Amino acid sequence: MQIEFMTILKIIGMIVLGATIGAVTNHLAIRMLFRPLEAKYIGKYRIPFTPGLIPKRRDELAANLGRTVVKHLVTPEGIGKRLRQPAMHEAVTNLVTTELMKWVHSTVTIREVIGRFVNQPEEQLRKKIEQTLEHELMDGVIHLKNSTIQEVIGEGGVLKVKEAIPDVVDALLKQTDVYFDSPEGKMKLEETAAGFIQGKLGGGMFGMLLANINLVEMIQPEIKRVLQGESTRQFITEMVEKEIEHVMERPIHTLLDEELEKQVIERVKSEIINRIPLTETLEKPLHHYLGRFDEKVRTEFVPVIVDRLIDQAVKHAERIMTTLDVESIVRDEVDLLDTQYLEEIVLSISRKEFRAITWLGGLLGGLIGMIQAIIVIA
């Protein structure tokens, strides 16, 4: 009976010892994944298996984790599918709408917005407008210099000018008629007649005879008759038309010298700038210009922007990931993690599994101990 009791004790002892050894061995193996955190030395010799596996292979772990994330977890295809989901589309739409509405209803003035990026916005804008206008006007003048007036005003302009010629001639003849009826005109005729007699006939008897005759009263009606005649009107009209045609064929540069060109450019530039209400425009808030487009922004502008953003994000997902270098980001972030904190993360995820492994080690150790006991006793 004593022998049987001792045998049972030996069997139980070997089972307990085997289970203990198995459990402790597995527990130590799990702990050695992380511990010790640093290499341990005896003198100048490093103790084997220090530091733990994960601290020792930290860089390799970070690199492999980065490659795994890029190749199997965060992929361009996965990102594309995620972006195409209705929930994502709705979220982006809400975000874009919210941000745009801030600007549409903003009380911030144009001056304040531009002032965030440019000092003295009004002066800078005015200067930029002046430079642009001057450059464009100079280019325009250079382009037009070798063109004729007819080419500049076009067929329509030439037709308008020709249509105005009869009215101009009529006005000219009418003003001439009025002039010769006026005291100034009569005086001019008297001076002209007196000068003619004095110059051509001198002071002879014939000249003295003509001097006593009022030639103005004789000449004036004839002059008026000639001016009012259709032939005179037709002659002057044809003459003006010929001169107009001649002028129309002249290049612009024949009518402009350098100084006049500068004056024209400066005058046009000044007129345009003075008509631009720059100060008033800059002092108005954004909602003054954008508020009227509220509904249009929501129903038309936002959907187009969101669709374009998502399409471009999906299309260039791989390029974006390459640019961001997700693999390097993961590797660098893992390298920055404290080893002890990394251990806590792993244990928080796999604590039950590690405990099961420990108990499994104990179970296997106990079974091995029991088998050994049976072998020894047998």
CSV table of C-alpha atoms in Angstrom, one decimal:
chain,number,residue,atom,x,y,z
A,1,MET,CA,0.0,0.0,0.0
A,2,GLN,CA,2.9,2.3,0.9
A,3,ILE,CA,4.5,1.5,-2.5
A,4,GLU,CA,1.3,2.3,-4.4
A,5,PHE,CA,1.0,5.6,-2.5
A,6,MET,CA,4.6,6.6,-3.4
A,7,THR,CA,4.0,5.6,-7.0
A,8,ILE,CA,1.0,7.8,-7.2
A,9,LEU,CA,2.9,10.7,-5.6
A,10,LYS,CA,5.7,10.2,-8.2
A,11,ILE,CA,3.2,10.2,-11.0
A,12,ILE,CA,1.5,13.3,-9.7
A,13,GLY,CA,4.8,15.0,-9.1
A,14,MET,CA,6.1,14.2,-12.5
A,15,ILE,CA,2.8,15.4,-14.1
A,16,VAL,CA,2.9,18.6,-12.0
A,17,LEU,CA,6.6,19.2,-12.7
A,18,GLY,CA,6.1,18.6,-16.5
A,19,ALA,CA,3.0,20.9,-16.5
A,20,THR,CA,4.9,23.6,-14.6
A,21,ILE,CA,7.9,23.3,-16.9
A,22,GLY,CA,5.7,23.5,-20.0
A,23,ALA,CA,3.7,26.5,-18.7
A,24,VAL,CA,6.8,28.4,-17.4
A,25,THR,CA,8.7,27.6,-20.7
A,26,ASN,CA,5.8,29.0,-22.9
A,27,HIS,CA,5.3,32.0,-20.6
A,28,LEU,CA,9.1,32.8,-20.7
A,29,ALA,CA,9.1,32.3,-24.5
A,30,ILE,CA,6.2,34.8,-24.8
A,31,ARG,CA,7.9,37.2,-22.4
A,32,MET,CA,11.1,36.9,-24.4
A,33,LEU,CA,9.4,38.3,-27.4
A,34,PHE,CA,9.6,41.7,-25.7
A,35,ARG,CA,11.9,41.4,-22.7
A,36,PRO,CA,14.4,42.4,-21.9
A,37,LEU,CA,14.0,45.7,-23.7
A,38,GLU,CA,17.8,46.3,-23.9
A,39,ALA,CA,20.8,44.1,-24.3
A,40,LYS,CA,22.3,42.8,-21.1
A,41,TYR,CA,26.1,42.3,-20.6
A,42,ILE,CA,28.4,40.5,-18.2
A,43,GLY,CA,31.5,42.5,-18.5
A,44,LYS,CA,32.0,43.0,-22.2
A,45,TYR,CA,30.0,39.9,-23.2
A,46,ARG,CA,26.4,40.2,-24.2
A,47,ILE,CA,24.0,37.7,-22.6
A,48,PRO,CA,22.4,35.6,-25.2
A,49,PHE,CA,18.8,36.3,-26.2
A,50,THR,CA,19.0,39.9,-25.0
A,51,PRO,CA,17.3,42.1,-25.9
A,52,GLY,CA,14.0,40.4,-26.7
A,53,LEU,CA,13.1,39.3,-30.2
A,54,ILE,CA,10.8,42.3,-31.1
A,55,PRO,CA,13.2,45.0,-29.6
A,56,LYS,CA,16.1,43.3,-31.4
A,57,ARG,CA,14.2,43.0,-34.8
A,58,ARG,CA,12.4,46.3,-34.3
A,59,ASP,CA,13.6,47.9,-37.6
A,60,GLU,CA,12.9,44.8,-39.6
A,61,LEU,CA,9.4,44.5,-38.0
A,62,ALA,CA,8.7,48.2,-38.9
A,63,ALA,CA,9.8,47.7,-42.5
A,64,ASN,CA,7.8,44.5,-42.9
A,65,LEU,CA,4.8,46.0,-41.3
A,66,GLY,CA,5.0,49.0,-43.7
A,67,ARG,CA,5.3,46.7,-46.8
A,68,THR,CA,2.3,44.6,-45.5
A,69,VAL,CA,0.1,47.7,-45.0
A,70,VAL,CA,0.9,49.0,-48.5
A,71,LYS,CA,0.6,45.7,-50.3
A,72,HIS,CA,-2.3,44.1,-48.6
A,73,LEU,CA,-4.2,46.6,-46.3
A,74,VAL,CA,-4.1,50.2,-47.6
A,75,THR,CA,-4.2,49.7,-51.4
A,76,PRO,CA,-5.2,52.1,-54.3
A,77,GLU,CA,-8.0,49.7,-55.1
A,78,GLY,CA,-9.3,49.6,-51.6
A,79,ILE,CA,-9.1,53.4,-51.3
A,80,GLY,CA,-11.0,53.7,-54.7
A,81,LYS,CA,-13.8,51.4,-53.5
A,82,ARG,CA,-14.1,53.3,-50.2
A,83,LEU,CA,-14.3,56.7,-52.0
A,84,ARG,CA,-17.0,55.4,-54.3
A,85,GLN,CA,-19.3,54.4,-51.4
A,86,PRO,CA,-22.4,56.6,-51.0
A,87,ALA,CA,-21.6,57.3,-47.4
A,88,MET,CA,-18.2,58.8,-48.4
A,89,HIS,CA,-19.8,60.8,-51.2
A,90,GLU,CA,-22.3,62.2,-48.8
A,91,ALA,CA,-19.6,63.1,-46.2
A,92,VAL,CA,-17.5,64.8,-48.8
A,93,THR,CA,-20.6,66.7,-50.1
A,94,ASN,CA,-21.5,67.9,-46.7
A,95,LEU,CA,-17.9,69.0,-46.0
A,96,VAL,CA,-17.6,70.9,-49.3
A,97,THR,CA,-21.0,72.5,-48.9
A,98,THR,CA,-20.2,73.7,-45.4
A,99,GLU,CA,-16.9,75.2,-46.4
A,100,LEU,CA,-18.3,76.9,-49.5
A,101,MET,CA,-21.3,78.3,-47.6
A,102,LYS,CA,-18.9,79.9,-45.1
A,103,TRP,CA,-17.5,81.9,-48.1
A,104,VAL,CA,-20.9,82.5,-49.7
A,105,HIS,CA,-22.4,84.1,-46.6
A,106,SER,CA,-19.2,85.6,-45.2
A,107,THR,CA,-19.1,89.2,-44.0
A,108,VAL,CA,-15.4,89.4,-44.7
A,109,THR,CA,-14.6,92.1,-47.3
A,110,ILE,CA,-12.7,91.5,-50.5
A,111,ARG,CA,-9.9,93.7,-49.1
A,112,GLU,CA,-9.5,91.5,-46.0
A,113,VAL,CA,-9.4,88.3,-48.0
A,114,ILE,CA,-6.8,89.6,-50.4
A,115,GLY,CA,-5.0,91.3,-47.5
A,116,ARG,CA,-4.2,87.9,-46.0
A,117,PHE,CA,-1.9,87.3,-49.0
A,118,VAL,CA,-0.9,90.7,-50.3
A,119,ASN,CA,0.1,93.9,-48.4
A,120,GLN,CA,-1.7,97.0,-49.5
A,121,PRO,CA,-4.1,95.1,-51.9
A,122,GLU,CA,-5.7,98.2,-53.5
A,123,GLU,CA,-2.3,99.7,-54.5
A,124,GLN,CA,-1.0,96.4,-55.7
A,125,LEU,CA,-4.1,95.7,-57.7
A,126,ARG,CA,-4.1,99.2,-59.2
A,127,LYS,CA,-0.5,98.8,-60.1
A,128,LYS,CA,-1.1,95.4,-61.6
A,129,ILE,CA,-4.0,96.7,-63.7
A,130,GLU,CA,-2.0,99.6,-64.9
A,131,GLN,CA,0.9,97.4,-66.0
A,132,THR,CA,-1.5,94.9,-67.7
A,133,LEU,CA,-3.4,97.7,-69.5
A,134,GLU,CA,-0.2,99.4,-70.6
A,135,HIS,CA,1.2,96.1,-71.9
A,136,GLU,CA,-2.0,95.2,-73.7
A,137,LEU,CA,-2.5,98.7,-75.2
A,138,MET,CA,1.1,98.8,-76.4
A,139,ASP,CA,0.7,95.3,-78.0
A,140,GLY,CA,-2.5,96.5,-79.6
A,141,VAL,CA,-0.9,99.7,-81.0
A,142,ILE,CA,2.0,97.7,-82.4
A,143,HIS,CA,-0.4,95.3,-84.0
A,144,LEU,CA,-2.4,98.1,-85.5
A,145,LYS,CA,0.5,100.3,-86.7
A,146,ASN,CA,0.9,98.5,-90.0
A,147,SER,CA,-2.8,98.2,-90.6
A,148,THR,CA,-4.7,100.7,-92.6
A,149,ILE,CA,-7.6,102.7,-91.2
A,150,GLN,CA,-10.0,100.8,-93.4
A,151,GLU,CA,-8.7,97.5,-91.9
A,152,VAL,CA,-9.1,98.8,-88.4
A,153,ILE,CA,-12.7,100.1,-88.7
A,154,GLY,CA,-13.8,97.4,-91.1
A,155,GLU,CA,-16.3,97.6,-93.9
A,156,GLY,CA,-19.0,98.6,-91.6
A,157,GLY,CA,-17.0,101.6,-90.3
A,158,VAL,CA,-16.1,102.6,-93.9
A,159,LEU,CA,-19.7,102.5,-94.9
A,160,LYS,CA,-20.7,104.6,-91.9
A,161,VAL,CA,-18.1,107.2,-92.8
A,162,LYS,CA,-19.3,107.3,-96.5
A,163,GLU,CA,-22.9,107.7,-95.4
A,164,ALA,CA,-21.9,110.7,-93.3
A,165,ILE,CA,-20.1,112.5,-96.1
A,166,PRO,CA,-23.3,114.1,-97.7
A,167,ASP,CA,-24.4,115.4,-94.3
A,168,VAL,CA,-20.9,116.8,-93.6
A,169,VAL,CA,-20.8,118.5,-97.0
A,170,ASP,CA,-24.3,120.0,-96.5
A,171,ALA,CA,-23.2,121.3,-93.1
A,172,LEU,CA,-20.0,122.7,-94.6
A,173,LEU,CA,-21.8,124.5,-97.4
A,174,LYS,CA,-24.5,125.8,-95.0
A,175,GLN,CA,-21.8,127.2,-92.6
A,176,THR,CA,-20.0,128.8,-95.6
A,177,ASP,CA,-23.2,130.4,-96.8
A,178,VAL,CA,-23.9,131.8,-93.3
A,179,TYR,CA,-20.3,133.0,-93.0
A,180,PHE,CA,-20.6,135.1,-96.2
A,181,ASP,CA,-23.9,136.6,-95.0
A,182,SER,CA,-22.2,137.6,-91.7
A,183,PRO,CA,-20.4,141.0,-91.2
A,184,GLU,CA,-17.1,139.1,-90.9
A,185,GLY,CA,-17.7,137.4,-94.2
A,186,LYS,CA,-18.6,140.6,-96.0
A,187,MET,CA,-15.5,142.3,-94.5
A,188,LYS,CA,-13.4,139.4,-95.8
A,189,LEU,CA,-14.9,139.8,-99.3
A,190,GLU,CA,-14.2,143.5,-99.2
A,191,GLU,CA,-10.6,143.0,-98.2
A,192,THR,CA,-10.2,140.3,-100.9
A,193,ALA,CA,-11.7,142.6,-103.6
A,194,ALA,CA,-9.7,145.6,-102.5
A,195,GLY,CA,-6.5,143.6,-102.5
A,196,PHE,CA,-7.3,142.2,-105.9
A,197,ILE,CA,-7.9,145.6,-107.4
A,198,GLN,CA,-4.9,147.1,-105.8
A,199,GLY,CA,-2.7,144.3,-106.9
A,200,LYS,CA,-3.9,143.7,-110.4
A,201,LEU,CA,-5.1,147.2,-111.5
A,202,GLY,CA,-3.0,149.5,-109.4
A,203,GLY,CA,-4.1,153.1,-108.9
A,204,GLY,CA,-5.0,153.9,-112.5
A,205,MET,CA,-8.3,155.3,-113.8
A,206,PHE,CA,-9.9,151.9,-114.2
A,207,GLY,CA,-8.9,150.9,-110.7
A,208,MET,CA,-10.3,154.1,-109.3
A,209,LEU,CA,-13.5,153.5,-111.2
A,210,LEU,CA,-13.9,149.9,-109.8
A,211,ALA,CA,-13.1,151.2,-106.3
A,212,ASN,CA,-16.3,153.3,-106.4
A,213,ILE,CA,-18.4,150.2,-107.2
A,214,ASN,CA,-19.6,148.0,-104.4
A,215,LEU,CA,-18.2,144.6,-105.7
A,216,VAL,CA,-19.2,142.7,-102.5
A,217,GLU,CA,-22.9,143.3,-103.3
A,218,MET,CA,-22.2,142.0,-106.8
A,219,ILE,CA,-20.0,139.0,-105.8
A,220,GLN,CA,-21.9,137.8,-102.7
A,221,PRO,CA,-25.1,136.6,-104.5
A,222,GLU,CA,-23.0,134.8,-107.1
A,223,ILE,CA,-20.9,133.1,-104.4
A,224,LYS,CA,-24.1,132.0,-102.6
A,225,ARG,CA,-25.6,130.8,-105.8
A,226,VAL,CA,-22.5,128.7,-106.5
A,227,LEU,CA,-22.5,127.3,-103.0
A,228,GLN,CA,-26.2,126.4,-103.2
A,229,GLY,CA,-25.8,124.8,-106.5
A,230,GLU,CA,-26.1,121.0,-106.9
A,231,SER,CA,-23.0,120.8,-109.1
A,232,THR,CA,-20.9,122.5,-106.3
A,233,ARG,CA,-22.4,120.1,-103.7
A,234,GLN,CA,-21.6,117.1,-106.0
A,235,PHE,CA,-18.1,118.3,-106.7
A,236,ILE,CA,-17.2,118.8,-103.0
A,237,THR,CA,-18.8,115.5,-102.1
A,238,GLU,CA,-16.7,113.7,-104.7
A,239,MET,CA,-13.6,115.5,-103.6
A,240,VAL,CA,-14.2,114.6,-99.9
A,241,GLU,CA,-14.9,111.0,-100.9
A,242,LYS,CA,-11.6,110.7,-102.7
A,243,GLU,CA,-9.8,112.3,-99.8
A,244,ILE,CA,-11.5,109.9,-97.4
A,245,GLU,CA,-10.6,106.9,-99.5
A,246,HIS,CA,-7.0,108.1,-99.7
A,247,VAL,CA,-6.9,108.5,-95.9
A,248,MET,CA,-8.5,105.1,-95.4
A,249,GLU,CA,-5.7,103.5,-97.3
A,250,ARG,CA,-3.0,105.1,-95.1
A,251,PRO,CA,-1.3,102.9,-92.4
A,252,ILE,CA,-2.0,103.9,-88.8
A,253,HIS,CA,1.6,104.7,-88.1
A,254,THR,CA,1.5,107.6,-90.6
A,255,LEU,CA,-1.0,109.3,-88.4
A,256,LEU,CA,0.9,108.7,-85.1
A,257,ASP,CA,4.2,109.8,-83.9
A,258,GLU,CA,5.9,108.4,-80.8
A,259,GLU,CA,4.7,111.2,-78.5
A,260,LEU,CA,1.1,111.0,-79.7
A,261,GLU,CA,1.2,107.2,-79.4
A,262,LYS,CA,2.2,107.6,-75.7
A,263,GLN,CA,-0.4,110.2,-75.1
A,264,VAL,CA,-3.1,108.0,-76.6
A,265,ILE,CA,-2.1,105.0,-74.5
A,266,GLU,CA,-1.8,107.0,-71.3
A,267,ARG,CA,-5.2,108.6,-72.0
A,268,VAL,CA,-7.0,105.4,-72.7
A,269,LYS,CA,-5.3,103.7,-69.7
A,270,SER,CA,-6.3,106.6,-67.4
A,271,GLU,CA,-9.9,106.5,-68.6
A,272,ILE,CA,-10.2,102.8,-68.0
A,273,ILE,CA,-8.6,102.9,-64.5
A,274,ASN,CA,-10.8,105.8,-63.5
A,275,ARG,CA,-13.9,104.0,-64.4
A,276,ILE,CA,-13.0,100.9,-62.3
A,277,PRO,CA,-14.6,101.3,-58.8
A,278,LEU,CA,-11.7,99.5,-57.2
A,279,THR,CA,-12.1,101.0,-53.7
A,280,GLU,CA,-15.8,100.4,-53.6
A,281,THR,CA,-15.4,96.8,-54.8
A,282,LEU,CA,-12.8,96.0,-52.2
A,283,GLU,CA,-14.9,97.3,-49.3
A,284,LYS,CA,-17.9,95.1,-50.1
A,285,PRO,CA,-18.3,91.8,-48.2
A,286,LEU,CA,-18.1,88.5,-50.0
A,287,HIS,CA,-21.8,87.7,-49.6
A,288,HIS,CA,-22.6,90.9,-51.6
A,289,TYR,CA,-21.2,89.1,-54.7
A,290,LEU,CA,-21.7,85.4,-53.8
A,291,GLY,CA,-25.0,85.5,-51.9
A,292,ARG,CA,-27.0,85.5,-55.0
A,293,PHE,CA,-25.5,82.2,-56.0
A,294,ASP,CA,-26.4,80.3,-52.8
A,295,GLU,CA,-28.8,77.9,-54.4
A,296,LYS,CA,-26.8,77.4,-57.5
A,297,VAL,CA,-23.7,76.6,-55.5
A,298,ARG,CA,-25.6,73.9,-53.5
A,299,THR,CA,-27.4,72.3,-56.4
A,300,GLU,CA,-25.0,72.7,-59.3
A,301,PHE,CA,-21.5,73.7,-58.2
A,302,VAL,CA,-21.1,71.4,-55.2
A,303,PRO,CA,-22.1,68.2,-56.9
A,304,VAL,CA,-19.7,68.9,-59.8
A,305,ILE,CA,-16.8,69.7,-57.4
A,306,VAL,CA,-17.5,66.5,-55.3
A,307,ASP,CA,-17.7,64.3,-58.3
A,308,ARG,CA,-14.5,65.8,-59.8
A,309,LEU,CA,-12.7,65.5,-56.4
A,310,ILE,CA,-13.6,61.9,-56.0
A,311,ASP,CA,-12.8,61.0,-59.6
A,312,GLN,CA,-9.4,62.6,-59.4
A,313,ALA,CA,-8.7,61.0,-56.0
A,314,VAL,CA,-9.6,57.6,-57.3
A,315,LYS,CA,-7.7,58.1,-60.6
A,316,HIS,CA,-4.6,59.3,-58.8
A,317,ALA,CA,-4.8,57.1,-55.6
A,318,GLU,CA,-1.7,55.2,-56.5
A,319,ARG,CA,0.3,58.4,-57.2
A,320,ILE,CA,-1.0,60.0,-54.0
A,321,MET,CA,0.1,56.9,-52.0
A,322,THR,CA,3.5,56.9,-53.7
A,323,THR,CA,3.9,60.6,-53.0
A,324,LEU,CA,2.8,60.2,-49.4
A,325,ASP,CA,5.1,57.1,-49.1
A,326,VAL,CA,2.7,55.2,-46.8
A,327,GLU,CA,5.3,52.5,-46.3
A,328,SER,CA,7.8,55.0,-44.8
A,329,ILE,CA,5.1,56.6,-42.7
A,330,VAL,CA,4.1,53.2,-41.1
A,331,ARG,CA,7.8,52.3,-40.7
A,332,ASP,CA,8.7,55.7,-39.1
A,333,GLU,CA,5.7,55.6,-36.8
A,334,VAL,CA,6.4,52.1,-35.6
A,335,ASP,CA,10.0,53.1,-35.0
A,336,LEU,CA,8.8,56.0,-32.9
A,337,LEU,CA,6.6,53.8,-30.6
A,338,ASP,CA,8.1,53.0,-27.2
A,339,THR,CA,8.8,49.2,-27.0
A,340,GLN,CA,6.9,48.9,-23.8
A,341,TYR,CA,3.9,50.6,-25.3
A,342,LEU,CA,4.2,48.3,-28.4
A,343,GLU,CA,4.2,45.3,-26.0
A,344,GLU,CA,1.0,46.6,-24.3
A,345,ILE,CA,-0.7,46.9,-27.7
A,346,VAL,CA,0.2,43.4,-28.7
A,347,LEU,CA,-0.8,42.0,-25.3
A,348,SER,CA,-4.1,43.9,-25.3
A,349,ILE,CA,-4.9,42.2,-28.6
A,350,SER,CA,-3.5,38.7,-27.9
A,351,ARG,CA,-3.6,38.4,-24.1
A,352,LYS,CA,-6.2,35.6,-24.2
A,353,GLU,CA,-4.3,33.7,-26.9
A,354,PHE,CA,-1.0,34.1,-25.0
A,355,ARG,CA,-2.7,32.8,-21.9
A,356,ALA,CA,-4.1,29.9,-23.8
A,357,ILE,CA,-0.6,29.1,-25.2
A,358,THR,CA,0.7,29.2,-21.6
A,359,TRP,CA,-2.0,26.8,-20.4
A,360,LEU,CA,-1.4,24.6,-23.5
A,361,GLY,CA,2.3,24.4,-22.6
A,362,GLY,CA,1.3,23.3,-19.1
A,363,LEU,CA,-1.1,20.7,-20.5
A,364,LEU,CA,1.5,19.3,-22.9
A,365,GLY,CA,4.1,19.3,-20.1
A,366,GLY,CA,1.7,17.5,-17.8
A,367,LEU,CA,1.0,14.9,-20.5
A,368,ILE,CA,4.7,14.4,-21.1
A,369,GLY,CA,5.3,14.1,-17.4
A,370,MET,CA,2.6,11.5,-17.1
A,371,ILE,CA,4.0,9.5,-20.0
A,372,GLN,CA,7.4,9.6,-18.5
A,373,ALA,CA,6.0,8.5,-15.1
A,374,ILE,CA,4.3,5.5,-16.7
A,375,ILE,CA,7.4,4.6,-18.6
A,376,VAL,CA,9.6,4.9,-15.5
A,377,ILE,CA,7.2,2.9,-13.3
A,378,ALA,CA,6.5,0.3,-15.9
